[in-house]
Amino acid sequence: MHSEHTEPRTITALRYGDPIYHPAPVQQPVLLPADIPPGVEWVTLPNGMRTLAYTHPQHPPTTQPEPAHRPEPIPRWARTTALLAPTVGGGIAAAGFGISYAAPGVLAMAEALWAAVALIAAGALAPLLLRTGRTAGRGGAPVQHVTQNITASGMFGRANGTINR
């Protein structure tokens, strides 16, 4: 049954792997020499610990000095091409820059040239059209000639004119 007097109980948590209460032995992985990849070796650190590390292969020093290798001279065409490349590139860049500034003027000039072509065409066709109009009207009234004389004095003077039939 139930007793009246109860003793206090202490509960301790069990912590596995705790180095004080339950130390767990650390298992070091076992690596066979065949498992170690090339370029990795066991090394001893200054504090005495052994670990795996990447190492650089050390080549034994050669006893014979290598013959002096004289570099081949650069061909003249290669030097010329190397010197011309920036110049040609700069010229192309300058031309593009100039064309971008000249484009509005070139478009306006093209429109002016088309207007000049239209004016020349109208000047060439006008006498032909006038001749056909005169020949069709010959059977009607006679042609009248009008002469007008205009005179003005000074640059801003008023102009006077007379019409003679």
mmCIF file with all atom_site columns, C-alpha atoms in Angstrom:
data_model
loop_
_atom_site.group_PDB
_atom_site.id
_atom_site.type_symbol
_atom_site.label_atom_id
_atom_site.label_alt_id
_atom_site.label_comp_id
_atom_site.label_asym_id
_atom_site.label_entity_id
_atom_site.label_seq_id
_atom_site.pdbx_PDB_ins_code
_atom_site.Cartn_x
_atom_site.Cartn_y
_atom_site.Cartn_z
_atom_site.occupancy
_atom_site.B_iso_or_equiv
_atom_site.pdbx_formal_charge
_atom_site.auth_seq_id
_atom_site.auth_comp_id
_atom_site.auth_asym_id
_atom_site.auth_atom_id
_atom_site.pdbx_PDB_model_num
ATOM 1   C CA . MET A 1 1   ? 0.000  0.000   0.000    1.00 0.00 ? 1   MET A CA 1
ATOM 2   C CA . HIS A 1 2   ? 1.006  3.507   0.497    1.00 0.00 ? 2   HIS A CA 1
ATOM 3   C CA . SER A 1 3   ? 3.429  4.422   3.219    1.00 0.00 ? 3   SER A CA 1
ATOM 4   C CA . GLU A 1 4   ? 3.305  7.742   4.907    1.00 0.00 ? 4   GLU A CA 1
ATOM 5   C CA . HIS A 1 5   ? 6.935  8.341   4.842    1.00 0.00 ? 5   HIS A CA 1
ATOM 6   C CA . THR A 1 6   ? 8.402  8.792   1.343    1.00 0.00 ? 6   THR A CA 1
ATOM 7   C CA . GLU A 1 7   ? 12.009 9.269   0.630    1.00 0.00 ? 7   GLU A CA 1
ATOM 8   C CA . PRO A 1 8   ? 13.141 11.908  -1.832   1.00 0.00 ? 8   PRO A CA 1
ATOM 9   C CA . ARG A 1 9   ? 14.315 10.486  -5.095   1.00 0.00 ? 9   ARG A CA 1
ATOM 10  C CA . THR A 1 10  ? 17.087 11.831  -7.281   1.00 0.00 ? 10  THR A CA 1
ATOM 11  C CA . ILE A 1 11  ? 16.754 11.485  -11.001  1.00 0.00 ? 11  ILE A CA 1
ATOM 12  C CA . THR A 1 12  ? 19.847 11.695  -13.054  1.00 0.00 ? 12  THR A CA 1
ATOM 13  C CA . ALA A 1 13  ? 19.624 12.087  -16.789  1.00 0.00 ? 13  ALA A CA 1
ATOM 14  C CA . LEU A 1 14  ? 21.727 9.680   -18.674  1.00 0.00 ? 14  LEU A CA 1
ATOM 15  C CA . ARG A 1 15  ? 23.678 11.473  -21.330  1.00 0.00 ? 15  ARG A CA 1
ATOM 16  C CA . TYR A 1 16  ? 25.371 9.111   -23.694  1.00 0.00 ? 16  TYR A CA 1
ATOM 17  C CA . GLY A 1 17  ? 28.608 10.326  -25.175  1.00 0.00 ? 17  GLY A CA 1
ATOM 18  C CA . ASP A 1 18  ? 29.092 12.741  -22.252  1.00 0.00 ? 18  ASP A CA 1
ATOM 19  C CA . PRO A 1 19  ? 32.806 12.637  -21.396  1.00 0.00 ? 19  PRO A CA 1
ATOM 20  C CA . ILE A 1 20  ? 32.076 12.855  -17.634  1.00 0.00 ? 20  ILE A CA 1
ATOM 21  C CA . TYR A 1 21  ? 29.200 10.433  -17.017  1.00 0.00 ? 21  TYR A CA 1
ATOM 22  C CA . HIS A 1 22  ? 29.392 7.972   -19.873  1.00 0.00 ? 22  HIS A CA 1
ATOM 23  C CA . PRO A 1 23  ? 32.490 8.369   -21.970  1.00 0.00 ? 23  PRO A CA 1
ATOM 24  C CA . ALA A 1 24  ? 32.072 6.786   -25.410  1.00 0.00 ? 24  ALA A CA 1
ATOM 25  C CA . PRO A 1 25  ? 35.164 5.472   -27.085  1.00 0.00 ? 25  PRO A CA 1
ATOM 26  C CA . VAL A 1 26  ? 35.923 7.259   -30.324  1.00 0.00 ? 26  VAL A CA 1
ATOM 27  C CA . GLN A 1 27  ? 36.297 4.859   -33.175  1.00 0.00 ? 27  GLN A CA 1
ATOM 28  C CA . GLN A 1 28  ? 38.997 5.943   -35.568  1.00 0.00 ? 28  GLN A CA 1
ATOM 29  C CA . PRO A 1 29  ? 38.254 4.930   -39.153  1.00 0.00 ? 29  PRO A CA 1
ATOM 30  C CA . VAL A 1 30  ? 40.565 2.312   -40.476  1.00 0.00 ? 30  VAL A CA 1
ATOM 31  C CA . LEU A 1 31  ? 42.007 3.209   -43.846  1.00 0.00 ? 31  LEU A CA 1
ATOM 32  C CA . LEU A 1 32  ? 43.993 0.774   -45.843  1.00 0.00 ? 32  LEU A CA 1
ATOM 33  C CA . PRO A 1 33  ? 46.790 2.175   -48.012  1.00 0.00 ? 33  PRO A CA 1
ATOM 34  C CA . ALA A 1 34  ? 44.761 1.205   -51.079  1.00 0.00 ? 34  ALA A CA 1
ATOM 35  C CA . ASP A 1 35  ? 41.850 3.420   -49.888  1.00 0.00 ? 35  ASP A CA 1
ATOM 36  C CA . ILE A 1 36  ? 43.958 6.590   -49.740  1.00 0.00 ? 36  ILE A CA 1
ATOM 37  C CA . PRO A 1 37  ? 43.601 8.564   -52.989  1.00 0.00 ? 37  PRO A CA 1
ATOM 38  C CA . PRO A 1 38  ? 46.700 9.720   -54.878  1.00 0.00 ? 38  PRO A CA 1
ATOM 39  C CA . GLY A 1 39  ? 48.174 12.972  -53.625  1.00 0.00 ? 39  GLY A CA 1
ATOM 40  C CA . VAL A 1 40  ? 46.991 12.327  -50.023  1.00 0.00 ? 40  VAL A CA 1
ATOM 41  C CA . GLU A 1 41  ? 49.373 11.085  -47.314  1.00 0.00 ? 41  GLU A CA 1
ATOM 42  C CA . TRP A 1 42  ? 49.533 10.675  -43.552  1.00 0.00 ? 42  TRP A CA 1
ATOM 43  C CA . VAL A 1 43  ? 51.314 13.676  -42.051  1.00 0.00 ? 43  VAL A CA 1
ATOM 44  C CA . THR A 1 44  ? 52.284 14.575  -38.498  1.00 0.00 ? 44  THR A CA 1
ATOM 45  C CA . LEU A 1 45  ? 51.255 18.072  -37.419  1.00 0.00 ? 45  LEU A CA 1
ATOM 46  C CA . PRO A 1 46  ? 53.446 20.222  -35.119  1.00 0.00 ? 46  PRO A CA 1
ATOM 47  C CA . ASN A 1 47  ? 51.246 19.311  -32.116  1.00 0.00 ? 47  ASN A CA 1
ATOM 48  C CA . GLY A 1 48  ? 51.971 15.602  -32.682  1.00 0.00 ? 48  GLY A CA 1
ATOM 49  C CA . MET A 1 49  ? 48.606 14.681  -34.200  1.00 0.00 ? 49  MET A CA 1
ATOM 50  C CA . ARG A 1 50  ? 48.596 12.465  -37.294  1.00 0.00 ? 50  ARG A CA 1
ATOM 51  C CA . THR A 1 51  ? 46.119 13.270  -40.056  1.00 0.00 ? 51  THR A CA 1
ATOM 52  C CA . LEU A 1 52  ? 45.577 12.891  -43.768  1.00 0.00 ? 52  LEU A CA 1
ATOM 53  C CA . ALA A 1 53  ? 46.568 15.821  -45.942  1.00 0.00 ? 53  ALA A CA 1
ATOM 54  C CA . TYR A 1 54  ? 47.056 16.719  -49.588  1.00 0.00 ? 54  TYR A CA 1
ATOM 55  C CA . THR A 1 55  ? 50.704 16.845  -50.479  1.00 0.00 ? 55  THR A CA 1
ATOM 56  C CA . HIS A 1 56  ? 52.584 18.180  -53.470  1.00 0.00 ? 56  HIS A CA 1
ATOM 57  C CA . PRO A 1 57  ? 54.797 15.695  -55.243  1.00 0.00 ? 57  PRO A CA 1
ATOM 58  C CA . GLN A 1 58  ? 58.435 16.538  -54.744  1.00 0.00 ? 58  GLN A CA 1
ATOM 59  C CA . HIS A 1 59  ? 60.595 15.929  -57.757  1.00 0.00 ? 59  HIS A CA 1
ATOM 60  C CA . PRO A 1 60  ? 64.219 15.056  -57.186  1.00 0.00 ? 60  PRO A CA 1
ATOM 61  C CA . PRO A 1 61  ? 66.557 17.787  -58.395  1.00 0.00 ? 61  PRO A CA 1
ATOM 62  C CA . THR A 1 62  ? 67.981 17.150  -61.815  1.00 0.00 ? 62  THR A CA 1
ATOM 63  C CA . THR A 1 63  ? 71.723 16.830  -62.018  1.00 0.00 ? 63  THR A CA 1
ATOM 64  C CA . GLN A 1 64  ? 72.007 18.110  -65.580  1.00 0.00 ? 64  GLN A CA 1
ATOM 65  C CA . PRO A 1 65  ? 71.058 21.684  -66.298  1.00 0.00 ? 65  PRO A CA 1
ATOM 66  C CA . GLU A 1 66  ? 68.487 22.061  -69.039  1.00 0.00 ? 66  GLU A CA 1
ATOM 67  C CA . PRO A 1 67  ? 69.813 23.513  -72.282  1.00 0.00 ? 67  PRO A CA 1
ATOM 68  C CA . ALA A 1 68  ? 69.090 27.202  -72.660  1.00 0.00 ? 68  ALA A CA 1
ATOM 69  C CA . HIS A 1 69  ? 65.970 27.606  -74.760  1.00 0.00 ? 69  HIS A CA 1
ATOM 70  C CA . ARG A 1 70  ? 66.166 30.588  -77.034  1.00 0.00 ? 70  ARG A CA 1
ATOM 71  C CA . PRO A 1 71  ? 62.676 31.889  -77.866  1.00 0.00 ? 71  PRO A CA 1
ATOM 72  C CA . GLU A 1 72  ? 61.828 32.164  -81.523  1.00 0.00 ? 72  GLU A CA 1
ATOM 73  C CA . PRO A 1 73  ? 61.524 35.693  -82.881  1.00 0.00 ? 73  PRO A CA 1
ATOM 74  C CA . ILE A 1 74  ? 58.053 37.023  -83.593  1.00 0.00 ? 74  ILE A CA 1
ATOM 75  C CA . PRO A 1 75  ? 57.344 37.141  -87.343  1.00 0.00 ? 75  PRO A CA 1
ATOM 76  C CA . ARG A 1 76  ? 57.144 40.595  -88.915  1.00 0.00 ? 76  ARG A CA 1
ATOM 77  C CA . TRP A 1 77  ? 53.580 40.037  -90.182  1.00 0.00 ? 77  TRP A CA 1
ATOM 78  C CA . ALA A 1 78  ? 52.404 39.198  -86.652  1.00 0.00 ? 78  ALA A CA 1
ATOM 79  C CA . ARG A 1 79  ? 53.967 42.380  -85.244  1.00 0.00 ? 79  ARG A CA 1
ATOM 80  C CA . THR A 1 80  ? 52.444 44.490  -88.009  1.00 0.00 ? 80  THR A CA 1
ATOM 81  C CA . THR A 1 81  ? 49.024 42.954  -87.506  1.00 0.00 ? 81  THR A CA 1
ATOM 82  C CA . ALA A 1 82  ? 49.212 43.469  -83.756  1.00 0.00 ? 82  ALA A CA 1
ATOM 83  C CA . LEU A 1 83  ? 50.110 47.121  -84.225  1.00 0.00 ? 83  LEU A CA 1
ATOM 84  C CA . LEU A 1 84  ? 47.423 47.749  -86.846  1.00 0.00 ? 84  LEU A CA 1
ATOM 85  C CA . ALA A 1 85  ? 44.570 46.094  -84.948  1.00 0.00 ? 85  ALA A CA 1
ATOM 86  C CA . PRO A 1 86  ? 43.970 48.950  -82.438  1.00 0.00 ? 86  PRO A CA 1
ATOM 87  C CA . THR A 1 87  ? 44.322 51.547  -85.190  1.00 0.00 ? 87  THR A CA 1
ATOM 88  C CA . VAL A 1 88  ? 41.758 49.872  -87.439  1.00 0.00 ? 88  VAL A CA 1
ATOM 89  C CA . GLY A 1 89  ? 39.413 49.327  -84.503  1.00 0.00 ? 89  GLY A CA 1
ATOM 90  C CA . GLY A 1 90  ? 39.713 52.982  -83.476  1.00 0.00 ? 90  GLY A CA 1
ATOM 91  C CA . GLY A 1 91  ? 39.022 54.091  -87.059  1.00 0.00 ? 91  GLY A CA 1
ATOM 92  C CA . ILE A 1 92  ? 35.908 51.951  -87.252  1.00 0.00 ? 92  ILE A CA 1
ATOM 93  C CA . ALA A 1 93  ? 34.708 53.334  -83.907  1.00 0.00 ? 93  ALA A CA 1
ATOM 94  C CA . ALA A 1 94  ? 35.325 56.924  -85.059  1.00 0.00 ? 94  ALA A CA 1
ATOM 95  C CA . ALA A 1 95  ? 33.487 56.267  -88.330  1.00 0.00 ? 95  ALA A CA 1
ATOM 96  C CA . GLY A 1 96  ? 30.490 54.859  -86.475  1.00 0.00 ? 96  GLY A CA 1
ATOM 97  C CA . PHE A 1 97  ? 30.497 57.844  -84.144  1.00 0.00 ? 97  PHE A CA 1
ATOM 98  C CA . GLY A 1 98  ? 30.626 60.258  -87.092  1.00 0.00 ? 98  GLY A CA 1
ATOM 99  C CA . ILE A 1 99  ? 27.861 58.471  -88.961  1.00 0.00 ? 99  ILE A CA 1
ATOM 100 C CA . SER A 1 100 ? 25.615 58.620  -85.902  1.00 0.00 ? 100 SER A CA 1
ATOM 101 C CA . TYR A 1 101 ? 26.092 62.394  -85.798  1.00 0.00 ? 101 TYR A CA 1
ATOM 102 C CA . ALA A 1 102 ? 25.711 62.803  -89.576  1.00 0.00 ? 102 ALA A CA 1
ATOM 103 C CA . ALA A 1 103 ? 22.604 60.626  -89.983  1.00 0.00 ? 103 ALA A CA 1
ATOM 104 C CA . PRO A 1 104 ? 20.022 63.446  -89.581  1.00 0.00 ? 104 PRO A CA 1
ATOM 105 C CA . GLY A 1 105 ? 21.893 65.611  -92.123  1.00 0.00 ? 105 GLY A CA 1
ATOM 106 C CA . VAL A 1 106 ? 22.175 62.719  -94.574  1.00 0.00 ? 106 VAL A CA 1
ATOM 107 C CA . LEU A 1 107 ? 18.419 62.118  -94.352  1.00 0.00 ? 107 LEU A CA 1
ATOM 108 C CA . ALA A 1 108 ? 17.691 65.808  -94.935  1.00 0.00 ? 108 ALA A CA 1
ATOM 109 C CA . MET A 1 109 ? 20.116 65.835  -97.889  1.00 0.00 ? 109 MET A CA 1
ATOM 110 C CA . ALA A 1 110 ? 18.368 62.813  -99.396  1.00 0.00 ? 110 ALA A CA 1
ATOM 111 C CA . GLU A 1 111 ? 15.029 64.629  -99.188  1.00 0.00 ? 111 GLU A CA 1
ATOM 112 C CA . ALA A 1 112 ? 16.608 67.721  -100.798 1.00 0.00 ? 112 ALA A CA 1
ATOM 113 C CA . LEU A 1 113 ? 18.016 65.579  -103.620 1.00 0.00 ? 113 LEU A CA 1
ATOM 114 C CA . TRP A 1 114 ? 14.569 64.101  -104.283 1.00 0.00 ? 114 TRP A CA 1
ATOM 115 C CA . ALA A 1 115 ? 13.139 67.615  -104.388 1.00 0.00 ? 115 ALA A CA 1
ATOM 116 C CA . ALA A 1 116 ? 15.851 68.624  -106.902 1.00 0.00 ? 116 ALA A CA 1
ATOM 117 C CA . VAL A 1 117 ? 15.048 65.577  -109.053 1.00 0.00 ? 117 VAL A CA 1
ATOM 118 C CA . ALA A 1 118 ? 11.353 66.545  -109.029 1.00 0.00 ? 118 ALA A CA 1
ATOM 119 C CA . LEU A 1 119 ? 12.226 70.136  -109.986 1.00 0.00 ? 119 LEU A CA 1
ATOM 120 C CA . ILE A 1 120 ? 14.411 68.974  -112.899 1.00 0.00 ? 120 ILE A CA 1
ATOM 121 C CA . ALA A 1 121 ? 11.677 66.611  -114.079 1.00 0.00 ? 121 ALA A CA 1
ATOM 122 C CA . ALA A 1 122 ? 9.073  69.381  -113.891 1.00 0.00 ? 122 ALA A CA 1
ATOM 123 C CA . GLY A 1 123 ? 11.390 71.734  -115.788 1.00 0.00 ? 123 GLY A CA 1
ATOM 124 C CA . ALA A 1 124 ? 11.918 69.169  -118.541 1.00 0.00 ? 124 ALA A CA 1
ATOM 125 C CA . LEU A 1 125 ? 8.228  68.282  -118.857 1.00 0.00 ? 125 LEU A CA 1
ATOM 126 C CA . ALA A 1 126 ? 6.800  71.839  -118.649 1.00 0.00 ? 126 ALA A CA 1
ATOM 127 C CA . PRO A 1 127 ? 7.692  72.913  -122.272 1.00 0.00 ? 127 PRO A CA 1
ATOM 128 C CA . LEU A 1 128 ? 6.193  69.697  -123.621 1.00 0.00 ? 128 LEU A CA 1
ATOM 129 C CA . LEU A 1 129 ? 2.950  70.276  -121.749 1.00 0.00 ? 129 LEU A CA 1
ATOM 130 C CA . LEU A 1 130 ? 2.809  73.921  -122.799 1.00 0.00 ? 130 LEU A CA 1
ATOM 131 C CA . ARG A 1 131 ? 3.323  73.036  -126.496 1.00 0.00 ? 131 ARG A CA 1
ATOM 132 C CA . THR A 1 132 ? 0.477  70.544  -126.431 1.00 0.00 ? 132 THR A CA 1
ATOM 133 C CA . GLY A 1 133 ? -1.766 73.166  -124.828 1.00 0.00 ? 133 GLY A CA 1
ATOM 134 C CA . ARG A 1 134 ? -0.904 75.765  -127.547 1.00 0.00 ? 134 ARG A CA 1
ATOM 135 C CA . THR A 1 135 ? -1.461 73.463  -130.469 1.00 0.00 ? 135 THR A CA 1
ATOM 136 C CA . ALA A 1 136 ? -4.872 72.470  -129.171 1.00 0.00 ? 136 ALA A CA 1
ATOM 137 C CA . GLY A 1 137 ? -5.883 76.174  -128.794 1.00 0.00 ? 137 GLY A CA 1
ATOM 138 C CA . ARG A 1 138 ? -4.763 77.385  -132.292 1.00 0.00 ? 138 ARG A CA 1
ATOM 139 C CA . GLY A 1 139 ? -8.121 76.940  -133.821 1.00 0.00 ? 139 GLY A CA 1
ATOM 140 C CA . GLY A 1 140 ? -9.676 79.435  -131.316 1.00 0.00 ? 140 GLY A CA 1
ATOM 141 C CA . ALA A 1 141 ? -8.799 83.021  -130.354 1.00 0.00 ? 141 ALA A CA 1
ATOM 142 C CA . PRO A 1 142 ? -5.493 84.617  -131.354 1.00 0.00 ? 142 PRO A CA 1
ATOM 143 C CA . VAL A 1 143 ? -2.627 84.685  -128.847 1.00 0.00 ? 143 VAL A CA 1
ATOM 144 C CA . GLN A 1 144 ? -2.283 87.989  -126.993 1.00 0.00 ? 144 GLN A CA 1
ATOM 145 C CA . HIS A 1 145 ? 1.030  89.410  -125.862 1.00 0.00 ? 145 HIS A CA 1
ATOM 146 C CA . VAL A 1 146 ? 1.223  91.559  -122.724 1.00 0.00 ? 146 VAL A CA 1
ATOM 147 C CA . THR A 1 147 ? 4.227  93.724  -121.835 1.00 0.00 ? 147 THR A CA 1
ATOM 148 C CA . GLN A 1 148 ? 4.639  95.082  -118.310 1.00 0.00 ? 148 GLN A CA 1
ATOM 149 C CA . ASN A 1 149 ? 7.203  97.679  -117.228 1.00 0.00 ? 149 ASN A CA 1
ATOM 150 C CA . ILE A 1 150 ? 7.948  98.004  -113.506 1.00 0.00 ? 150 ILE A CA 1
ATOM 151 C CA . THR A 1 151 ? 10.183 100.670 -111.970 1.00 0.00 ? 151 THR A CA 1
ATOM 152 C CA . ALA A 1 152 ? 11.237 101.276 -108.376 1.00 0.00 ? 152 ALA A CA 1
ATOM 153 C CA . SER A 1 153 ? 13.638 103.754 -106.810 1.00 0.00 ? 153 SER A CA 1
ATOM 154 C CA . GLY A 1 154 ? 15.739 102.773 -103.809 1.00 0.00 ? 154 GLY A CA 1
ATOM 155 C CA . MET A 1 155 ? 15.840 99.560  -101.913 1.00 0.00 ? 155 MET A CA 1
ATOM 156 C CA . PHE A 1 156 ? 12.544 100.015 -100.132 1.00 0.00 ? 156 PHE A CA 1
ATOM 157 C CA . GLY A 1 157 ? 10.915 102.303 -102.737 1.00 0.00 ? 157 GLY A CA 1
ATOM 158 C CA . ARG A 1 158 ? 7.430  101.708 -103.991 1.00 0.00 ? 158 ARG A CA 1
ATOM 159 C CA . ALA A 1 159 ? 7.221  99.948  -107.354 1.00 0.00 ? 159 ALA A CA 1
ATOM 160 C CA . ASN A 1 160 ? 5.160  101.415 -110.233 1.00 0.00 ? 160 ASN A CA 1
ATOM 161 C CA . GLY A 1 161 ? 4.182  99.499  -113.325 1.00 0.00 ? 161 GLY A CA 1
ATOM 162 C CA . THR A 1 162 ? 2.415  99.949  -116.645 1.00 0.00 ? 162 THR A CA 1
ATOM 163 C CA . ILE A 1 163 ? 0.779  97.250  -118.720 1.00 0.00 ? 163 ILE A CA 1
ATOM 164 C CA . ASN A 1 164 ? 0.946  97.552  -122.541 1.00 0.00 ? 164 ASN A CA 1
ATOM 165 C CA . ARG A 1 165 ? -1.184 95.372  -124.752 1.00 0.00 ? 165 ARG A CA 1
#
